[in-house]
Coordinates of N, CA and C in Angstrom, one line a residue:
A1 N -13.7 4.8 -11.3 CA -14.6 5.7 -12.1 C -14.4 7.1 -11.6
I2 N -14.5 8.1 -12.5 CA -14.3 9.5 -12.2 C -15.3 10.3 -12.9
H3 N -15.8 11.3 -12.3 CA -16.6 12.4 -12.9 C -15.9 13.7 -12.5
S4 N -15.7 14.5 -13.5 CA -15.1 15.8 -13.2 C -15.9 16.9 -13.9
R5 N -15.9 18.1 -13.2 CA -16.7 19.2 -13.7 C -15.7 20.4 -13.7
S6 N -15.6 21.0 -14.9 CA -14.7 22.1 -15.2 C -15.5 23.4 -15.4
G7 N -14.9 24.5 -15.1 CA -15.5 25.8 -15.4 C -15.4 26.1 -16.9
L8 N -14.6 25.3 -17.6 CA -14.3 25.5 -19.0 C -15.3 24.7 -19.8
E9 N -16.1 25.4 -20.7 CA -17.1 24.7 -21.5 C -16.6 23.6 -22.3
H10 N -15.4 23.6 -22.8 CA -14.9 22.5 -23.6 C -14.8 21.2 -22.9
Y11 N -14.7 21.3 -21.5 CA -14.6 20.1 -20.7 C -15.6 20.2 -19.5
Y12 N -16.8 20.6 -19.8 CA -17.7 21.0 -18.7 C -18.1 19.8 -17.7
S13 N -18.5 18.7 -18.2 CA -18.9 17.6 -17.4 C -18.4 16.3 -18.0
N14 N -17.4 15.8 -17.4 CA -16.6 14.6 -18.0 C -16.8 13.3 -17.2
W15 N -16.8 12.2 -17.9 CA -16.8 10.9 -17.3 C -15.6 10.2 -17.8
G16 N -15.0 9.4 -16.9 CA -13.8 8.7 -17.3 C -13.3 7.7 -16.2
G17 N -12.0 7.4 -16.2 CA -11.5 6.5 -15.3 C -10.0 6.9 -14.9
E18 N -9.6 6.4 -13.8 CA -8.2 6.6 -13.3 C -7.7 5.2 -12.8
M19 N -6.4 5.0 -12.9 CA -5.8 3.8 -12.3 C -4.5 4.3 -11.6
Y20 N -4.3 3.9 -10.4 CA -3.2 4.3 -9.6 C -2.4 3.0 -9.1
L21 N -1.1 3.2 -9.0 CA -0.3 2.3 -8.3 C 0.4 3.0 -7.1
N22 N 0.1 2.6 -5.9 CA 0.6 3.3 -4.7 C 1.5 2.4 -3.9
R23 N 2.4 3.0 -3.3 CA 3.4 2.4 -2.3 C 3.0 3.0 -0.9
I24 N 2.6 2.1 0.0 CA 2.2 2.6 1.3 C 3.3 2.3 2.3
I25 N 3.7 3.3 3.0 CA 4.7 3.2 4.1 C 4.1 3.9 5.3
N26 N 3.8 3.1 6.3 CA 3.1 3.6 7.5 C 1.9 4.4 7.1
R27 N 1.9 5.7 7.5 CA 0.7 6.6 7.2 C 0.9 7.4 5.9
H28 N 2.0 7.1 5.2 CA 2.3 7.8 4.0 C 2.0 6.9 2.8
R29 N 1.6 7.5 1.6 CA 1.4 6.8 0.4 C 1.9 7.6 -0.7
I30 N 2.7 7.0 -1.6 CA 3.3 7.7 -2.8 C 2.7 6.9 -4.0
G31 N 2.2 7.7 -5.0 CA 1.5 6.9 -6.0 C 1.7 7.6 -7.4
F32 N 1.5 6.8 -8.4 CA 1.6 7.2 -9.8 C 0.3 6.7 -10.5
G33 N -0.4 7.6 -11.2 CA -1.7 7.3 -11.8 C -1.8 7.8 -13.2
L34 N -2.7 7.1 -13.9 CA -3.0 7.4 -15.3 C -4.6 7.6 -15.3
G35 N -5.0 8.7 -16.0 CA -6.4 8.9 -16.1 C -6.8 9.5 -17.5
S36 N -8.1 9.4 -17.7 CA -8.7 9.9 -19.0 C -10.1 10.2 -18.7
V37 N -10.6 11.3 -19.3 CA -12.0 11.7 -19.3 C -12.4 12.1 -20.7
Y38 N -13.7 12.0 -20.9 CA -14.3 12.3 -22.3 C -15.5 13.3 -22.1
Y39 N -15.6 14.3 -22.9 CA -16.7 15.2 -22.9 C -17.3 15.2 -24.3
G40 N -18.5 14.7 -24.5 CA -19.2 14.6 -25.8 C -20.4 15.5 -25.8
G41 N -20.4 16.7 -25.2 CA -21.6 17.5 -25.1 C -21.6 18.6 -26.1
E42 N -22.5 19.6 -25.8 CA -22.7 20.8 -26.6 C -22.7 22.0 -25.7
F43 N -22.3 23.1 -26.3 CA -22.5 24.4 -25.5 C -22.7 25.5 -26.5
T44 N -23.3 26.6 -26.0 CA -23.6 27.8 -26.7 C -22.9 28.9 -26.0
D45 N -22.2 29.8 -26.8 CA -21.4 30.8 -26.2 C -21.5 32.1 -27.0
T46 N -21.4 33.3 -26.3 CA -21.4 34.5 -27.0 C -20.1 35.2 -26.6
K47 N -19.2 35.6 -27.6 CA -18.0 36.2 -27.3 C -17.9 37.5 -28.1
Y48 N -16.9 38.3 -27.8 CA -16.7 39.5 -28.5 C -15.3 39.6 -29.1
S49 N -15.2 40.0 -30.3 CA -13.9 40.1 -31.1 C -13.0 41.0 -30.4
N50 N -11.7 40.7 -30.5 CA -10.7 41.6 -30.0 C -10.5 42.8 -30.9
F51 N -10.9 42.6 -32.2 CA -10.7 43.7 -33.2 C -11.9 44.6 -33.2
D52 N -13.1 44.2 -32.9 CA -14.3 45.0 -32.8 C -15.1 44.6 -31.6
P53 N -14.9 45.1 -30.4 CA -15.6 44.7 -29.2 C -17.1 44.9 -29.2
S54 N -17.6 45.7 -30.2 CA -19.0 45.9 -30.2 C -19.8 44.9 -31.0
T55 N -19.0 44.0 -31.7 CA -19.7 42.9 -32.5 C -19.7 41.6 -31.8
P56 N -20.9 41.1 -31.4 CA -20.9 39.8 -30.7 C -20.7 38.6 -31.7
I57 N -20.1 37.6 -31.2 CA -19.9 36.4 -32.0 C -20.7 35.3 -31.3
F58 N -21.7 34.7 -32.0 CA -22.6 33.7 -31.4 C -22.0 32.4 -31.9
Q59 N -21.9 31.4 -31.0 CA -21.2 30.2 -31.3 C -22.0 29.0 -30.7
H60 N -22.3 28.0 -31.4 CA -22.9 26.8 -30.9 C -21.9 25.6 -31.3
T61 N -21.4 24.9 -30.3 CA -20.4 23.9 -30.5 C -20.8 22.6 -30.0
K62 N -20.4 21.6 -30.8 CA -20.6 20.1 -30.4 C -19.2 19.6 -30.2
C63 N -19.0 18.9 -29.1 CA -17.7 18.5 -28.6 C -17.5 17.0 -28.7
R64 N -16.3 16.5 -29.0 CA -15.9 15.1 -28.8 C -14.5 15.2 -28.2
N65 N -14.3 15.9 -27.1 CA -13.0 16.2 -26.5 C -12.6 15.1 -25.5
K66 N -11.2 15.0 -25.5 CA -10.6 14.0 -24.6 C -9.5 14.7 -23.8
W67 N -9.3 14.2 -22.6 CA -8.3 14.7 -21.7 C -7.6 13.5 -21.0
F68 N -6.3 13.4 -21.2 CA -5.5 12.4 -20.6 C -4.5 13.0 -19.6
C69 N -4.2 12.3 -18.6 CA -3.2 12.8 -17.6 C -2.4 11.7 -16.9
M70 N -1.2 12.1 -16.5 CA -0.4 11.3 -15.6 C -0.2 12.1 -14.3
K71 N -0.5 11.4 -13.2 CA -0.4 12.1 -11.9 C 0.6 11.4 -11.0
L72 N 1.3 12.3 -10.2 CA 2.2 11.8 -9.2 C 1.6 12.4 -7.9
N73 N 1.3 11.6 -6.9 CA 0.8 12.1 -5.7 C 1.5 11.6 -4.4
Y74 N 1.3 12.3 -3.4 CA 1.8 12.0 -2.0 C 0.5 12.1 -1.1
A75 N 0.2 11.1 -0.4 CA -0.9 11.2 0.5 C -0.5 10.9 2.0
Y76 N -1.1 11.6 2.9 CA -0.8 11.4 4.3 C -2.1 11.1 5.0
S77 N -2.2 10.1 5.8 CA -3.4 9.7 6.5 C -3.5 10.5 7.7
I78 N -4.5 11.4 7.7 CA -4.8 12.2 8.9 C -5.6 11.5 9.9
Y79 N -6.3 10.4 9.5 CA -7.0 9.6 10.4 C -6.9 8.1 9.8
D80 N -6.5 7.2 10.7 CA -6.3 5.8 10.2 C -6.8 4.9 11.4
S81 N -7.8 4.0 11.1 CA -8.2 3.0 12.0 C -8.2 1.7 11.2
E82 N -8.6 0.6 11.9 CA -8.7 -0.7 11.3 C -9.7 -0.8 10.1
H83 N -10.7 0.0 10.2 CA -11.8 -0.1 9.2 C -11.9 1.2 8.3
S84 N -11.3 2.3 8.6 CA -11.4 3.5 7.7 C -10.2 4.4 7.8
A85 N -10.1 5.3 6.9 CA -9.0 6.2 6.9 C -9.4 7.5 6.1
I86 N -8.7 8.6 6.4 CA -8.9 9.8 5.7 C -7.5 10.3 5.3
Y87 N -7.4 10.6 4.0 CA -6.1 11.0 3.4 C -6.3 12.5 2.8
V88 N -5.2 13.2 3.0 CA -5.0 14.5 2.3 C -3.8 14.2 1.3
S89 N -4.0 14.6 0.1 CA -3.1 14.2 -1.0 C -2.8 15.4 -2.0
P90 N -1.7 16.1 -1.9 CA -1.3 17.0 -2.9 C -0.8 16.2 -4.1
F91 N -1.0 16.7 -5.3 CA -0.5 16.0 -6.5 C -0.1 17.0 -7.6
V92 N 0.7 16.5 -8.5 CA 1.1 17.2 -9.7 C 0.7 16.3 -10.9
S93 N 0.5 16.9 -12.1 CA 0.0 16.1 -13.2 C 0.6 16.7 -14.5
L94 N 0.7 15.8 -15.5 CA 1.1 16.2 -16.8 C -0.1 15.8 -17.7
N95 N -0.6 16.8 -18.5 CA -1.9 16.7 -19.1 C -1.8 16.8 -20.6
Y96 N -2.7 16.1 -21.3 CA -2.7 16.1 -22.8 C -4.2 16.3 -23.2
F97 N -4.5 17.4 -23.9 CA -5.9 17.7 -24.3 C -6.0 17.5 -25.8
I98 N -7.2 16.9 -26.2 CA -7.5 16.8 -27.6 C -8.9 17.5 -27.7
L99 N -8.9 18.6 -28.5 CA -10.2 19.2 -28.8 C -10.6 18.8 -30.2
N100 N -11.8 18.3 -30.3 CA -12.3 17.9 -31.6 C -13.8 18.4 -31.6
E101 N -14.0 19.6 -32.2 CA -15.2 20.3 -32.1 C -15.7 20.8 -33.5
N102 N -17.0 21.0 -33.6 CA -17.5 21.6 -34.8 C -18.8 22.3 -34.4
G103 N -19.3 23.2 -35.2 CA -20.5 23.9 -34.9 C -20.8 25.0 -35.8
R104 N -21.5 26.0 -35.3 CA -21.8 27.2 -36.1 C -21.4 28.4 -35.4
R105 N -20.7 29.3 -36.1 CA -20.2 30.6 -35.5 C -20.8 31.7 -36.4
N106 N -21.7 32.5 -35.8 CA -22.5 33.5 -36.6 C -23.1 32.9 -37.9
G107 N -23.7 31.7 -37.7 CA -24.4 31.1 -38.8 C -23.5 30.3 -39.8
A108 N -22.2 30.4 -39.7 CA -21.3 29.7 -40.6 C -20.7 28.5 -39.9
F109 N -20.6 27.3 -40.6 CA -20.1 26.1 -40.1 C -18.6 26.3 -39.8
Y110 N -18.1 25.7 -38.7 CA -16.6 25.7 -38.5 C -16.3 24.4 -37.8
E111 N -15.0 24.0 -38.0 CA -14.5 22.8 -37.4 C -13.2 23.2 -36.7
Y112 N -12.9 22.7 -35.5 CA -11.8 23.0 -34.7 C -11.1 21.8 -34.2
N113 N -9.9 21.5 -34.5 CA -9.1 20.4 -34.0 C -7.8 20.9 -33.5
K114 N -7.5 20.7 -32.2 CA -6.3 21.2 -31.6 C -5.8 20.3 -30.5
K115 N -4.5 20.2 -30.3 CA -4.0 19.3 -29.3 C -3.0 20.2 -28.4
Y116 N -3.1 20.0 -27.1 CA -2.2 20.7 -26.1 C -1.5 19.5 -25.4
N117 N -0.2 19.5 -25.6 CA 0.7 18.4 -25.0 C 1.5 18.9 -23.8
N118 N 1.7 18.0 -22.9 CA 2.6 18.2 -21.8 C 2.3 19.5 -21.0
K119 N 1.1 19.6 -20.5 CA 0.7 20.8 -19.7 C 0.7 20.4 -18.3
F120 N 1.3 21.3 -17.5 CA 1.5 21.0 -16.0 C 0.2 21.4 -15.3
G121 N -0.1 20.5 -14.3 CA -1.2 20.8 -13.4 C -0.8 20.5 -12.0
F122 N -1.6 21.0 -11.0 CA -1.4 20.7 -9.6 C -2.8 20.8 -8.9
G123 N -2.9 20.1 -7.8 CA -4.1 20.1 -7.0 C -3.9 19.4 -5.7
I124 N -5.0 19.2 -5.0 CA -5.0 18.6 -3.7 C -6.3 17.7 -3.6
A125 N -6.2 16.6 -3.0 CA -7.3 15.7 -2.9 C -7.6 15.4 -1.4
L126 N -8.9 15.1 -1.2 CA -9.4 14.7 0.1 C -10.1 13.4 -0.1
E127 N -9.7 12.3 0.6 CA -10.2 11.0 0.3 C -10.6 10.3 1.6
Y128 N -11.8 9.6 1.6 CA -12.3 8.8 2.7 C -12.3 7.4 2.2
E129 N -11.7 6.5 3.0 CA -11.5 5.1 2.6 C -12.2 4.2 3.6
V130 N -12.9 3.2 3.2 CA -13.5 2.2 4.1 C -12.8 0.8 3.7
K131 N -12.2 0.2 4.7 CA -11.4 -1.0 4.5 C -12.1 -2.3 4.8
F132 N -11.9 -3.3 4.0 CA -12.4 -4.7 4.2 C -11.3 -5.6 4.0
N133 N -10.5 -5.9 5.0 CA -9.3 -6.7 4.9 C -8.4 -6.2 3.8
A134 N -8.1 -7.0 2.7 CA -7.2 -6.5 1.6 C -7.9 -5.6 0.6
F135 N -9.2 -5.6 0.6 CA -10.0 -4.8 -0.3 C -10.5 -3.5 0.5
S136 N -10.7 -2.4 -0.3 CA -11.2 -1.2 0.3 C -11.9 -0.4 -0.8
T137 N -12.7 0.5 -0.4 CA -13.4 1.4 -1.4 C -13.2 2.8 -0.8
S138 N -13.2 3.8 -1.7 CA -13.1 5.2 -1.2 C -13.8 6.1 -2.1
I139 N -14.1 7.3 -1.6 CA -14.6 8.4 -2.4 C -13.6 9.5 -2.2
K140 N -13.4 10.3 -3.3 CA -12.4 11.3 -3.3 C -12.9 12.6 -4.0
L141 N -12.5 13.7 -3.4 CA -12.7 15.0 -4.1 C -11.3 15.6 -4.4
A142 N -11.1 16.0 -5.6 CA -9.8 16.4 -6.1 C -9.9 17.7 -6.9
P143 N -9.9 18.9 -6.4 CA -9.8 20.1 -7.2 C -8.4 20.2 -7.7
D144 N -8.3 20.7 -9.0 CA -7.0 20.9 -9.6 C -7.0 22.0 -10.6
C145 N -5.8 22.5 -11.0 CA -5.7 23.5 -12.0 C -4.6 23.1 -12.9
V146 N -4.9 23.3 -14.2 CA -3.9 22.9 -15.3 C -3.6 24.2 -16.1
L147 N -2.3 24.5 -16.2 CA -1.8 25.6 -16.9 C -1.6 25.2 -18.3
V148 N -2.4 25.7 -19.3 CA -2.4 25.2 -20.6 C -1.5 26.1 -21.5
D149 N -1.6 27.4 -21.4 CA -0.8 28.3 -22.2 C -0.6 29.6 -21.4
N150 N 0.2 30.6 -22.0 CA 0.3 31.8 -21.4 C -1.0 32.6 -21.5
I151 N -1.2 33.6 -20.6 CA -2.5 34.3 -20.5 C -2.9 35.0 -21.8
M152 N -2.0 35.5 -22.6 CA -2.3 36.2 -23.8 C -2.9 35.3 -24.9
V153 N -2.7 34.0 -24.8 CA -3.3 33.1 -25.8 C -4.8 33.0 -25.4
G154 N -5.1 33.1 -24.2 CA -6.5 33.0 -23.7 C -7.4 34.1 -24.3
V155 N -6.9 35.2 -24.8 CA -7.8 36.2 -25.3 C -8.2 35.9 -26.8
N156 N -7.6 34.9 -27.4 CA -8.0 34.4 -28.7 C -9.3 33.6 -28.5
M157 N -10.3 33.7 -29.3 CA -11.5 33.1 -29.1 C -11.5 31.6 -29.2
D158 N -10.5 31.0 -29.8 CA -10.4 29.5 -30.0 C -9.5 28.9 -28.9
A159 N -8.9 29.6 -28.0 CA -7.9 29.1 -27.1 C -8.4 29.3 -25.6
F160 N -7.8 28.5 -24.7 CA -7.9 28.7 -23.3 C -6.5 28.6 -22.7
Y161 N -6.3 29.2 -21.5 CA -5.0 29.2 -21.0 C -4.9 28.5 -19.6
R162 N -6.0 28.2 -19.0 CA -6.0 27.3 -17.8 C -7.3 26.7 -17.6
V163 N -7.3 25.5 -16.9 CA -8.5 24.8 -16.6 C -8.6 24.6 -15.1
F164 N -9.7 25.0 -14.5 CA -10.0 24.6 -13.1 C -11.0 23.5 -13.2
N165 N -10.7 22.5 -12.4 CA -11.5 21.3 -12.5 C -11.8 20.7 -11.1
L166 N -12.9 20.1 -10.8 CA -13.2 19.4 -9.6 C -13.6 18.0 -10.0
G167 N -12.7 17.1 -9.6 CA -12.8 15.7 -9.8 C -13.4 15.0 -8.6
T168 N -14.4 14.1 -8.9 CA -14.9 13.2 -7.8 C -14.8 11.8 -8.3
S169 N -14.4 10.9 -7.4 CA -14.3 9.5 -7.9 C -14.7 8.6 -6.8
I170 N -15.1 7.4 -7.3 CA -15.4 6.2 -6.4 C -14.3 5.2 -6.8
T171 N -13.6 4.7 -5.8 CA -12.5 3.8 -6.1 C -12.6 2.5 -5.4
M172 N -12.2 1.4 -6.1 CA -12.1 0.1 -5.6 C -10.6 -0.2 -5.5
K173 N -10.1 -0.7 -4.3 CA -8.7 -0.9 -4.1 C -8.4 -2.3 -3.6
Y174 N -7.2 -2.8 -4.0 CA -6.7 -4.1 -3.4 C -5.3 -3.8 -2.9
T175 N -5.0 -4.3 -1.7 CA -3.7 -4.1 -1.1 C -3.0 -5.4 -1.2
F176 N -1.9 -5.5 -1.9 CA -1.1 -6.7 -2.0 C -0.3 -6.9 -0.6
G177 N -0.2 -8.2 -0.2 CA 0.6 -8.4 0.9 C -0.1 -8.4 2.2
K178 N -1.5 -8.3 2.2 CA -2.2 -8.4 3.5 C -2.7 -9.7 3.7

């Protein structure tokens, strides 16, 4: 299970899940993961037009946005004992965003549907794991950044160019071969 909080209102407070397959070699771990989060909230925003900066644009938006990702990570155990471990894990990701929004902009109804495919992301995770024989559980903090588009697209009021995100997760694990 994962909860992530983004500075971007389109994905402000997300709930979802991740699944990883890891290969453990001594104190190293290489893994591939799939994840998805969903944001079904609302937000209100005031923006200013690029054409007339003195005219405010008031917007109330209802979201049904989704975010899918594939992650490749490498983890190193900085502390490892029989019953617990601490990992530091840099990762890269390939992200897919679906924006499905509607609302009111200066009193007029609008609908916005957009997809962003194959967007590169990177981050680092800190994970604390408690071991019970072949089973274990862990908590993880994973801040990351996803580069969605070039910076000039971000000045358009319907677009964003990067997402900063803080993911927190509680994980159940099973180690084969123990």
